[in-house]
PDB file of C-alpha atoms in Angstrom:
ATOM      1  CA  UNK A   1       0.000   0.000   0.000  1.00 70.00           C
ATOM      2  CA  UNK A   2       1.717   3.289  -1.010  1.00 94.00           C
ATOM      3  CA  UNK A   3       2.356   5.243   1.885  1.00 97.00           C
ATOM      4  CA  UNK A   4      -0.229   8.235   2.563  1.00 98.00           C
ATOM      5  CA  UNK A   5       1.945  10.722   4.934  1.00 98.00           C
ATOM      6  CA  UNK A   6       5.496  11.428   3.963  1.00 98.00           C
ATOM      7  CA  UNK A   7       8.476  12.526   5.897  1.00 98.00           C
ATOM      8  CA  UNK A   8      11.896  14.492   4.799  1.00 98.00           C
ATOM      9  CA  UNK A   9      14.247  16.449   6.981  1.00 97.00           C
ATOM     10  CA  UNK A  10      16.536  19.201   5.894  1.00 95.00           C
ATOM     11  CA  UNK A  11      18.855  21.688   7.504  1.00 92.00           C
ATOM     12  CA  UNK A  12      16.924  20.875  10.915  1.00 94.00           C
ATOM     13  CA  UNK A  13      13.497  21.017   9.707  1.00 97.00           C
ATOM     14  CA  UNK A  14      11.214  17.715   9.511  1.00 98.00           C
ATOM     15  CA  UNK A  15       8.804  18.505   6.641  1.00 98.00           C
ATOM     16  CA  UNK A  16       5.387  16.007   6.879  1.00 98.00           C
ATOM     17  CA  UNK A  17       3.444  16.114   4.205  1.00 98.00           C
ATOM     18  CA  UNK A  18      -0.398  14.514   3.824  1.00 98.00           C
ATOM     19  CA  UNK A  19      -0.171  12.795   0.778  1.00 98.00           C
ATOM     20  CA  UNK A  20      -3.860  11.512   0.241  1.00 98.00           C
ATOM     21  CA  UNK A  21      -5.297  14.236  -2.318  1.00 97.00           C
ATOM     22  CA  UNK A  22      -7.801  11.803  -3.654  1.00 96.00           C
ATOM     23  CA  UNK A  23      -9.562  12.266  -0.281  1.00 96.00           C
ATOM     24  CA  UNK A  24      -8.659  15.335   0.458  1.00 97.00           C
ATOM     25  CA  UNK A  25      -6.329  14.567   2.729  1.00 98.00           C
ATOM     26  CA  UNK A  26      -9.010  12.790   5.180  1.00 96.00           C
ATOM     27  CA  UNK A  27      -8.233  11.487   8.106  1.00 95.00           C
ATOM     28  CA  UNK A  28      -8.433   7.666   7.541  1.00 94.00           C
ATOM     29  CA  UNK A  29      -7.130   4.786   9.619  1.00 92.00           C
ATOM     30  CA  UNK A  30      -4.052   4.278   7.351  1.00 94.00           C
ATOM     31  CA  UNK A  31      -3.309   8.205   7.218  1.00 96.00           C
ATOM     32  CA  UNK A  32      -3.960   8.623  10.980  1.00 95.00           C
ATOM     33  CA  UNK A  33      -1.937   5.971  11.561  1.00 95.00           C
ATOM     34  CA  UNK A  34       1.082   7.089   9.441  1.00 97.00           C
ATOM     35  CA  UNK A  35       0.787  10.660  10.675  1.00 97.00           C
ATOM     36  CA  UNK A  36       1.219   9.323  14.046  1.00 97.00           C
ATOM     37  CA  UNK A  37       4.524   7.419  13.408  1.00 97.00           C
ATOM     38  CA  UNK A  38       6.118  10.325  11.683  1.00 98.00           C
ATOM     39  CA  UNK A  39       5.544  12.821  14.431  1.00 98.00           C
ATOM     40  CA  UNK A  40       6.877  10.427  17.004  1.00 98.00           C
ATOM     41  CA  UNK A  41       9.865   9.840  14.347  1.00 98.00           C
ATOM     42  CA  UNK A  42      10.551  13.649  14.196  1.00 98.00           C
ATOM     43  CA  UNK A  43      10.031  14.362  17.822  1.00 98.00           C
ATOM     44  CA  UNK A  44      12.883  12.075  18.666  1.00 98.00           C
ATOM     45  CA  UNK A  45      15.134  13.012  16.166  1.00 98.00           C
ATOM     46  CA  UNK A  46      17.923  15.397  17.542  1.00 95.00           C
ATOM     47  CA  UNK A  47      18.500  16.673  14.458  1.00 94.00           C
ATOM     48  CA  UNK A  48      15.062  18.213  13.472  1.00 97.00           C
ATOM     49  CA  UNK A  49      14.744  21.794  15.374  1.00 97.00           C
ATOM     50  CA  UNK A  50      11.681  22.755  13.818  1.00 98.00           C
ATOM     51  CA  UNK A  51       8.159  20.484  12.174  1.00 98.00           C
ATOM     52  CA  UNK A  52       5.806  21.330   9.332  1.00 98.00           C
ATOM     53  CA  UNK A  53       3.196  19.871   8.726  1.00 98.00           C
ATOM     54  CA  UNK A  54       2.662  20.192   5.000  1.00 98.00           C
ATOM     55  CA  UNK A  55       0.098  18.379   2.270  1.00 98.00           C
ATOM     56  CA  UNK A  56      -0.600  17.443  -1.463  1.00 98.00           C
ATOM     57  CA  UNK A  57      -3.009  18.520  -3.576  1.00 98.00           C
ATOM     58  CA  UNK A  58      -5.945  21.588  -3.513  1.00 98.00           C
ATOM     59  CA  UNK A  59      -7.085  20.767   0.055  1.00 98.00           C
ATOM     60  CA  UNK A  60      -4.806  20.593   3.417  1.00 98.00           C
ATOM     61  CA  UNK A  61      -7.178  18.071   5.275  1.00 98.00           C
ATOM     62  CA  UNK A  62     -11.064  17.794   5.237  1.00 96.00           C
ATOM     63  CA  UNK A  63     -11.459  16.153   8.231  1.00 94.00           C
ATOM     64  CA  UNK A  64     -12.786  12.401   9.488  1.00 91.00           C
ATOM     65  CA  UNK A  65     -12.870   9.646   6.607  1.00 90.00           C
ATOM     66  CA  UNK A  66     -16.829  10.085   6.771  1.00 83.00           C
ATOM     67  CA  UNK A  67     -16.654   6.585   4.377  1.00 85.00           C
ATOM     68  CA  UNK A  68     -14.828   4.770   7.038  1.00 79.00           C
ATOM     69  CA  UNK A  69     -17.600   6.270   9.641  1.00 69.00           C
ATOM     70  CA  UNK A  70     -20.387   5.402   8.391  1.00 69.00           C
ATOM     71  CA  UNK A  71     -20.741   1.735   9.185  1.00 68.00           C
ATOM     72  CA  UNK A  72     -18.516   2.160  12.387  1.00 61.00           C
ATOM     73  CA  UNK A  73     -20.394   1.918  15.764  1.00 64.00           C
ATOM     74  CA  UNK A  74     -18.995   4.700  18.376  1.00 63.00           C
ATOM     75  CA  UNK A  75     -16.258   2.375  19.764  1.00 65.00           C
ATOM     76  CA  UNK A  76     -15.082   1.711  16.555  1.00 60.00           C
ATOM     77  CA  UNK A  77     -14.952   5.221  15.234  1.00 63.00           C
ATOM     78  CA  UNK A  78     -11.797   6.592  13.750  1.00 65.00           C
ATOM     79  CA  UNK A  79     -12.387   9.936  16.219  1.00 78.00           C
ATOM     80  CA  UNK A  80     -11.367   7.309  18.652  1.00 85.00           C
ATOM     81  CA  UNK A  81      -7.659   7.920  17.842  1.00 88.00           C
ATOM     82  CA  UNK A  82      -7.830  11.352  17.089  1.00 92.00           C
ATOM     83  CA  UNK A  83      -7.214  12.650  20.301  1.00 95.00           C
ATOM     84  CA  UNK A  84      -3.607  11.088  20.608  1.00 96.00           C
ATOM     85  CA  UNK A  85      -3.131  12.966  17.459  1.00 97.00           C
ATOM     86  CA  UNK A  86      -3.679  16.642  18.442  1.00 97.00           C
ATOM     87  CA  UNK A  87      -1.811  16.165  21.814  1.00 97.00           C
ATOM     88  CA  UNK A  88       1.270  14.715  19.815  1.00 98.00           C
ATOM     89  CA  UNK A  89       0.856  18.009  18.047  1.00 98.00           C
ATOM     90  CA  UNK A  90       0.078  20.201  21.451  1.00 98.00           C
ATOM     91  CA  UNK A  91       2.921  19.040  23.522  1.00 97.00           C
ATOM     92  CA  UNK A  92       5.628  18.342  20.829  1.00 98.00           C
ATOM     93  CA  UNK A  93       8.964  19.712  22.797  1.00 97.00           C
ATOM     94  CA  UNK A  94       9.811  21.113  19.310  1.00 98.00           C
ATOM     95  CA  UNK A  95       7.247  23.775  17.224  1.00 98.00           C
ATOM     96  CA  UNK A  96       4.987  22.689  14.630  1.00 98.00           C
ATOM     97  CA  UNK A  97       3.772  24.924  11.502  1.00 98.00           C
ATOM     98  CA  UNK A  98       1.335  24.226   9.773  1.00 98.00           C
ATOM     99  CA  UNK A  99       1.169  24.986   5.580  1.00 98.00           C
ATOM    100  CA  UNK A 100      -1.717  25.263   4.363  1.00 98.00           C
ATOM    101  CA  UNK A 101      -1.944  25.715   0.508  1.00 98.00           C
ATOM    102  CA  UNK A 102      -5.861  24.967   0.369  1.00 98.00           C
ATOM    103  CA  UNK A 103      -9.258  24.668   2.732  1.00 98.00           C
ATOM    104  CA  UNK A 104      -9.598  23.045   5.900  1.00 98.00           C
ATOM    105  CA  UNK A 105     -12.781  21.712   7.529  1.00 98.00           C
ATOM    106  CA  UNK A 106     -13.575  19.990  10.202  1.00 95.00           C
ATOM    107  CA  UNK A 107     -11.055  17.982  11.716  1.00 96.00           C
ATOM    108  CA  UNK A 108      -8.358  19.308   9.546  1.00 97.00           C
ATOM    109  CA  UNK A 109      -8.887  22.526  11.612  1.00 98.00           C
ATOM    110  CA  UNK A 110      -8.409  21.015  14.708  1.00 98.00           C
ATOM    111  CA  UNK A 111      -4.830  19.956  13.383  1.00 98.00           C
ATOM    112  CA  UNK A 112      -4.088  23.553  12.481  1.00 98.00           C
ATOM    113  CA  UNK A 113      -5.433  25.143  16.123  1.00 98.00           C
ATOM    114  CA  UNK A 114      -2.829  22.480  17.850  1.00 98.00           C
ATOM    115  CA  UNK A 115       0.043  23.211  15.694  1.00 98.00           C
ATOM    116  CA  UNK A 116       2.419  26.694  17.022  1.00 98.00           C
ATOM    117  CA  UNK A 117       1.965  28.412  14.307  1.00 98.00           C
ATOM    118  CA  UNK A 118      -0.655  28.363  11.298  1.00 98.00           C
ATOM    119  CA  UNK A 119       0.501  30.229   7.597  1.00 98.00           C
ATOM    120  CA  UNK A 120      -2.431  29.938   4.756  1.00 98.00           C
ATOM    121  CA  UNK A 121      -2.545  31.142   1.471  1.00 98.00           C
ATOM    122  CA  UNK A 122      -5.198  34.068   1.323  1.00 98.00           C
ATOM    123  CA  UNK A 123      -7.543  32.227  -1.021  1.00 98.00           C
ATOM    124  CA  UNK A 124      -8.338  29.509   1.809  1.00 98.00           C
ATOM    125  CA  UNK A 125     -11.280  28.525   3.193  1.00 98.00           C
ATOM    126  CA  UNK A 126     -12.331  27.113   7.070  1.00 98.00           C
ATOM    127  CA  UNK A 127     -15.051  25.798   8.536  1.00 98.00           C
ATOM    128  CA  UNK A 128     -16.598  24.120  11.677  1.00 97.00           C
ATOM    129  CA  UNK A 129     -18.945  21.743   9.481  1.00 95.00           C
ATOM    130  CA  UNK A 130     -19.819  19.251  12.224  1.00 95.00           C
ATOM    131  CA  UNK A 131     -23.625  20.498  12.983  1.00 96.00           C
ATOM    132  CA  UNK A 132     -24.479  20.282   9.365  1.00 96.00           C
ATOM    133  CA  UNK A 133     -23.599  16.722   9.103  1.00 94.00           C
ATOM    134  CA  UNK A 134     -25.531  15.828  12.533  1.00 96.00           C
ATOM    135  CA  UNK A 135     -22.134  15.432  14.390  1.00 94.00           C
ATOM    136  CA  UNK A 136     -20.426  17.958  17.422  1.00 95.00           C
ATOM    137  CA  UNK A 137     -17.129  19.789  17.225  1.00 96.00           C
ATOM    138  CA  UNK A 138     -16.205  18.330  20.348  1.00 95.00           C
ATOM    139  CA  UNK A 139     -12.699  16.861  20.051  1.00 95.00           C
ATOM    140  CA  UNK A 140     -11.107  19.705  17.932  1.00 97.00           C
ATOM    141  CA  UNK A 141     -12.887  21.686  20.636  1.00 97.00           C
ATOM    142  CA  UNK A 142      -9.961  20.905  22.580  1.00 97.00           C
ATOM    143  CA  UNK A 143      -7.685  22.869  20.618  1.00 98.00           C
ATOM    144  CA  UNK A 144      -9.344  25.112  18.942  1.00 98.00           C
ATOM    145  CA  UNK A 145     -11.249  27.387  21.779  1.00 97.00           C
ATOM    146  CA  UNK A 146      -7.942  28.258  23.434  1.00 96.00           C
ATOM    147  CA  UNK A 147      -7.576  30.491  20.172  1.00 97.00           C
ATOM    148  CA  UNK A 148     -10.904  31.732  19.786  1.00 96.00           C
ATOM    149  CA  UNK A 149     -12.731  34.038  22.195  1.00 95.00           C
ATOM    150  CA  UNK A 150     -16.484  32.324  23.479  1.00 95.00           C
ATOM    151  CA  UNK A 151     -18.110  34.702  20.998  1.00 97.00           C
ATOM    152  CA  UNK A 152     -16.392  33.606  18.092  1.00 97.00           C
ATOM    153  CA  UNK A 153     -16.281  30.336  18.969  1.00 97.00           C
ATOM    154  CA  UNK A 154     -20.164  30.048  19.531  1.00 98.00           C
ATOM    155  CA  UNK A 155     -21.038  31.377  15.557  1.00 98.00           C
ATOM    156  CA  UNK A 156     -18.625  29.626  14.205  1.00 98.00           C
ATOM    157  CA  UNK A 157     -19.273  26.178  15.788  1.00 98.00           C
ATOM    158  CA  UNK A 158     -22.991  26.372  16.044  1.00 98.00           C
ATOM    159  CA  UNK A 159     -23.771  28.085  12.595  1.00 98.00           C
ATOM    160  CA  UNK A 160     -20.845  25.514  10.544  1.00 97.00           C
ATOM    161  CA  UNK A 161     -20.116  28.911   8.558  1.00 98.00           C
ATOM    162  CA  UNK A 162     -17.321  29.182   5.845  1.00 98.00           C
ATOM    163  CA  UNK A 163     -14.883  31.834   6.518  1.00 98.00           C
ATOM    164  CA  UNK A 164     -12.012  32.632   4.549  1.00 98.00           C
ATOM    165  CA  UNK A 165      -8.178  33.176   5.788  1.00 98.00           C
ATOM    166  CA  UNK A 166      -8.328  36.616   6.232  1.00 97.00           C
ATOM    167  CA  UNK A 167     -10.910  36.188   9.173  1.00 98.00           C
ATOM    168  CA  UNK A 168      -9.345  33.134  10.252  1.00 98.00           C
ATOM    169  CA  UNK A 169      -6.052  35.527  10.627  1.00 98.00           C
ATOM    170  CA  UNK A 170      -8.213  38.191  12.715  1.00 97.00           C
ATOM    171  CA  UNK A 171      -9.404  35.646  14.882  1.00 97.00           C
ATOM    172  CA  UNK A 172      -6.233  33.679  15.914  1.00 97.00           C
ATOM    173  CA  UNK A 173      -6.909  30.935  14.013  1.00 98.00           C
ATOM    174  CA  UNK A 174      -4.218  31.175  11.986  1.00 98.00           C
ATOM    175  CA  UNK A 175      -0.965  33.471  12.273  1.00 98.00           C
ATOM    176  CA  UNK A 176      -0.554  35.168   8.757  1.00 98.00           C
ATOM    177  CA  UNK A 177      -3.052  34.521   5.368  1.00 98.00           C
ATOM    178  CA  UNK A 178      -0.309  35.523   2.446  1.00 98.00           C
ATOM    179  CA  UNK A 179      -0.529  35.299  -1.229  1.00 98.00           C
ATOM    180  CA  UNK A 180       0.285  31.544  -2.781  1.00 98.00           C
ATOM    181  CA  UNK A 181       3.758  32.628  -4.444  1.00 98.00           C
ATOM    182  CA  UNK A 182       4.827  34.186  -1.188  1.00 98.00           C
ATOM    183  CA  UNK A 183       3.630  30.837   1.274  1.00 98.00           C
ATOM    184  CA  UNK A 184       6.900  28.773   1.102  1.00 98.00           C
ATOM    185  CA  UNK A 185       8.703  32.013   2.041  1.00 98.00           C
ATOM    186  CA  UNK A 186       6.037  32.699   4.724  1.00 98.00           C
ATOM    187  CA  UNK A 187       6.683  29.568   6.581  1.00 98.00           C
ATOM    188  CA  UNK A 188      10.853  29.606   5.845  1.00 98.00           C
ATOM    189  CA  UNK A 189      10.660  33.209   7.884  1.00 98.00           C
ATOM    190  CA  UNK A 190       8.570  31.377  10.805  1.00 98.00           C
ATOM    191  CA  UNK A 191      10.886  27.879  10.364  1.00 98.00           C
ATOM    192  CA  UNK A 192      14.335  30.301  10.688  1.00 98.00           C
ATOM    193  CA  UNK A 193      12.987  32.133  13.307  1.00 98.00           C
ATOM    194  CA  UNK A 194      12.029  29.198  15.582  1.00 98.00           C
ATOM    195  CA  UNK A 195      15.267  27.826  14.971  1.00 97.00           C
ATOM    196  CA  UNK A 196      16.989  30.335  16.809  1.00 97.00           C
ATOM    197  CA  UNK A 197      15.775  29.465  19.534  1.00 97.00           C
ATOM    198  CA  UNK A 198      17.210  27.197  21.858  1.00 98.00           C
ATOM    199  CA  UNK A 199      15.541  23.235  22.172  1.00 97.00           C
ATOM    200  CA  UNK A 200      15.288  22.999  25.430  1.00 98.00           C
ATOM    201  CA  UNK A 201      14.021  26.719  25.917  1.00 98.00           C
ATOM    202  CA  UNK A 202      11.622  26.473  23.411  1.00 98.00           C
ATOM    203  CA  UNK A 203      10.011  23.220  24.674  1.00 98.00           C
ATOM    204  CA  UNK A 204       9.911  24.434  28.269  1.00 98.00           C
ATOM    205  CA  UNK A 205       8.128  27.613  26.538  1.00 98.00           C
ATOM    206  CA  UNK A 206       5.745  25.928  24.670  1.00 97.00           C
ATOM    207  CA  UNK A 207       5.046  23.767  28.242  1.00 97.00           C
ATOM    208  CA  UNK A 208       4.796  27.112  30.145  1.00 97.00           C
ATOM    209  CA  UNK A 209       2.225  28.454  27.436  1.00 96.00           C
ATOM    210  CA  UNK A 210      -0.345  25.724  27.892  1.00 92.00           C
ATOM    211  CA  UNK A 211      -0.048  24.390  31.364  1.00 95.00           C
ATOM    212  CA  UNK A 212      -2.507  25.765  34.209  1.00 93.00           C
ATOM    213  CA  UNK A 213      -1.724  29.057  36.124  1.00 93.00           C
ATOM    214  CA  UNK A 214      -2.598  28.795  39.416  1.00 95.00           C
ATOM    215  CA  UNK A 215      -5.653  30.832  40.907  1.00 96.00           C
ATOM    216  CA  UNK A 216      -3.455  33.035  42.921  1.00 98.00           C
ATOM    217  CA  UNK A 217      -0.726  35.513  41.801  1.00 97.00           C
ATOM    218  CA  UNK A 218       1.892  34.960  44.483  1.00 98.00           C
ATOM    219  CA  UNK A 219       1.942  31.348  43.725  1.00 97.00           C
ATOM    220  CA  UNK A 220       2.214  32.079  39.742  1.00 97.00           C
ATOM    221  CA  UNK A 221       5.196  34.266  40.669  1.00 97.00           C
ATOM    222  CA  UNK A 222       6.800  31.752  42.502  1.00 97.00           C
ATOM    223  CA  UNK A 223       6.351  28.761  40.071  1.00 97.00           C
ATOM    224  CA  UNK A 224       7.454  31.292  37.004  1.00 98.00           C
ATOM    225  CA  UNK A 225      10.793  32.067  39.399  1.00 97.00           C
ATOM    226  CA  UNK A 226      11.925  28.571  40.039  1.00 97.00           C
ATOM    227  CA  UNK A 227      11.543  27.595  35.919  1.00 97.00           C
ATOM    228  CA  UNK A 228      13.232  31.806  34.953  1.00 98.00           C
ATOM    229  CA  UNK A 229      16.282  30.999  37.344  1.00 98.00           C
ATOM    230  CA  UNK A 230      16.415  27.146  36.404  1.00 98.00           C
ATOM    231  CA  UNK A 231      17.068  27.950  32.417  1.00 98.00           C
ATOM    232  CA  UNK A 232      19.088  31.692  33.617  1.00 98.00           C
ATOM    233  CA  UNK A 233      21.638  29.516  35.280  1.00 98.00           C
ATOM    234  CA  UNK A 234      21.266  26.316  32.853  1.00 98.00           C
ATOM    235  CA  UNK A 235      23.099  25.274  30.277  1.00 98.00           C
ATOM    236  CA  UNK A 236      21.435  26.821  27.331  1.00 98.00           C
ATOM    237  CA  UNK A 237      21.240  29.947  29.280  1.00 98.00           C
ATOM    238  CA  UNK A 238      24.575  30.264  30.053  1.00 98.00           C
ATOM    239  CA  UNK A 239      25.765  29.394  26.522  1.00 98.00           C
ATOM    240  CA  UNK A 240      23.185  32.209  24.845  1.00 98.00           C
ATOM    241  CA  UNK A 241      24.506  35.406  27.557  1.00 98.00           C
ATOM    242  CA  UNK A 242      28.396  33.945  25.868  1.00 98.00           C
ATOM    243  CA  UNK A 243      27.385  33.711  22.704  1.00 98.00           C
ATOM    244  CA  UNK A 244      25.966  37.542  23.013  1.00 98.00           C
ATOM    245  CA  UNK A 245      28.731  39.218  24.902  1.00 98.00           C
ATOM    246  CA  UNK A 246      31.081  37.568  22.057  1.00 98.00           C
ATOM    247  CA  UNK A 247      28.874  39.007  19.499  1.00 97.00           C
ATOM    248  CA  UNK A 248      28.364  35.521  18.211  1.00 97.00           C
ATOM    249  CA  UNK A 249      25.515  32.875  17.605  1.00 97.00           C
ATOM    250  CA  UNK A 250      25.036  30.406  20.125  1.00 97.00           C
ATOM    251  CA  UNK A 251      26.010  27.091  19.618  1.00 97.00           C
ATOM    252  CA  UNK A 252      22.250  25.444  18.836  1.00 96.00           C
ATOM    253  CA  UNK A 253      22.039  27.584  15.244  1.00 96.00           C
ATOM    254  CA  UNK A 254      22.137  25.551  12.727  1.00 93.00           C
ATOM    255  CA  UNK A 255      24.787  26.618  10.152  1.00 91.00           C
ATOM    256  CA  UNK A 256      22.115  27.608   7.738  1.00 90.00           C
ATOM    257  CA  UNK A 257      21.305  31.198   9.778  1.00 93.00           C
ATOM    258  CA  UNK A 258      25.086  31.914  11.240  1.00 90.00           C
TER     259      UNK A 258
END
């Protein structure tokens, strides 16, 4: 069976592409499955910095295999795995971008709220199409409402409304909505930029940004002081206030951007 999800990696960046256009790029069992393995491949791999999540053909990813669904009872429903998929995405140590030459829907949005950072070309197209199939938003849910405010959230999930890129830009969907010849440079400015940072840094960053604050200020302040000093005084730390008083890069860019 010719494989569905493909994975390269060059000068520290793991490209994974959806490769399932006659589909769209649906979420089946073999595709979920393969998407899966590549992420975990990439993860581990010390020499990827940076992840995008890329796809073939006119759409980036429409969602649930609806033929696989149809005769499955709820047990044996592909949404069943989807869950491991967006918190593979959510709590990768190492950022995610997603590329999106073409519509999402559905499920496929969920994908893009979990991944870092979100570039679209400007003609794309979103939607929240559960309802009008007789079905509930509620696993993308997950990820999506931490970048939508209730408002926006509430007309777009009830109503199943499309909205194009440059909305899904105002609203936090995604970070930028640029023309289609100016996308691969879009996401090479994001993938360079994230690659300055430093790994362990960055994944303690992205850890900070979605764990739970505590209720009261004091004790916010004191968990944010314990992980500030930890990486002032760690390695990485260290190695970054050299690198700057030597008016040099540190030691974790890659060659590419010295």
């Amino acid at each position: 069976m010719d494989e569905l999800v493909h994975l390269a990696v060059a000068d520290g960046v793991a490209t994974i592409t959806l490769d399932s256009p006659h589909n769209r790029n649906a979420l089946s069992t073999q595709l979920r499955r393969e998407l899966r393995e590549h992420l975990t491949t990439a993860i581990a791999d010390d020499a990827v910095r940076v992840i995008v999540l890329d796809h073939t053909g006119p759409v980036f990813c429409a969602g649930m295999d609806l033929k696989e669904s149809r005769s499955a009872d709820a047990e044996n429903q592909g949404v069943q795995e989807f869950p491991a998929i967006l918190q593979q995405i959510w709590t990768s140590p190492k950022p995610i971008v997603a590329k999106l030459a073409g519509p999402a829907r559905a499920g496929g949005v969920g994908i893009i709220a979990a991944c870092d950072i979100a570039v679209s070309v400007d003609t794309a197209t979103f939607a929240f199409s559960e309802v009008r199939i007789g079905v509930v938003p509620a696993v993308i849910s997950v990820t999506v409402l931490p970048r939508l405010t209730t408002r926006q959230a509430h007309e777009l999930f009830l109503t199943g409304e499309t909205f194009d890129a440059r909305r899904a830009a105002d609203i936090g969907l995604i970070n930028s909505a640029v023309p289609a010849d100016g996308l691969d440079a879009e996401v090479k400015r994001y993938a360079d930029m994230l690659a300055l940072g430093a790994p362990k840094a960055l994944a303690a960053t992205k850890e900070m940004l979605t764990a739970q604050r505590p209720a009261a200020m004091t004790e916010a302040f004191d968990q944010m002081l314990e992980l500030s000093a930890e990486y002032f005084a760690g390695e990485e730390g260290q190695e970054g206030m050299r690198a700057f008083a030597e008016k040099r890069k540190p030691s974790w860019v890659p060659d590419a951007l010295r």
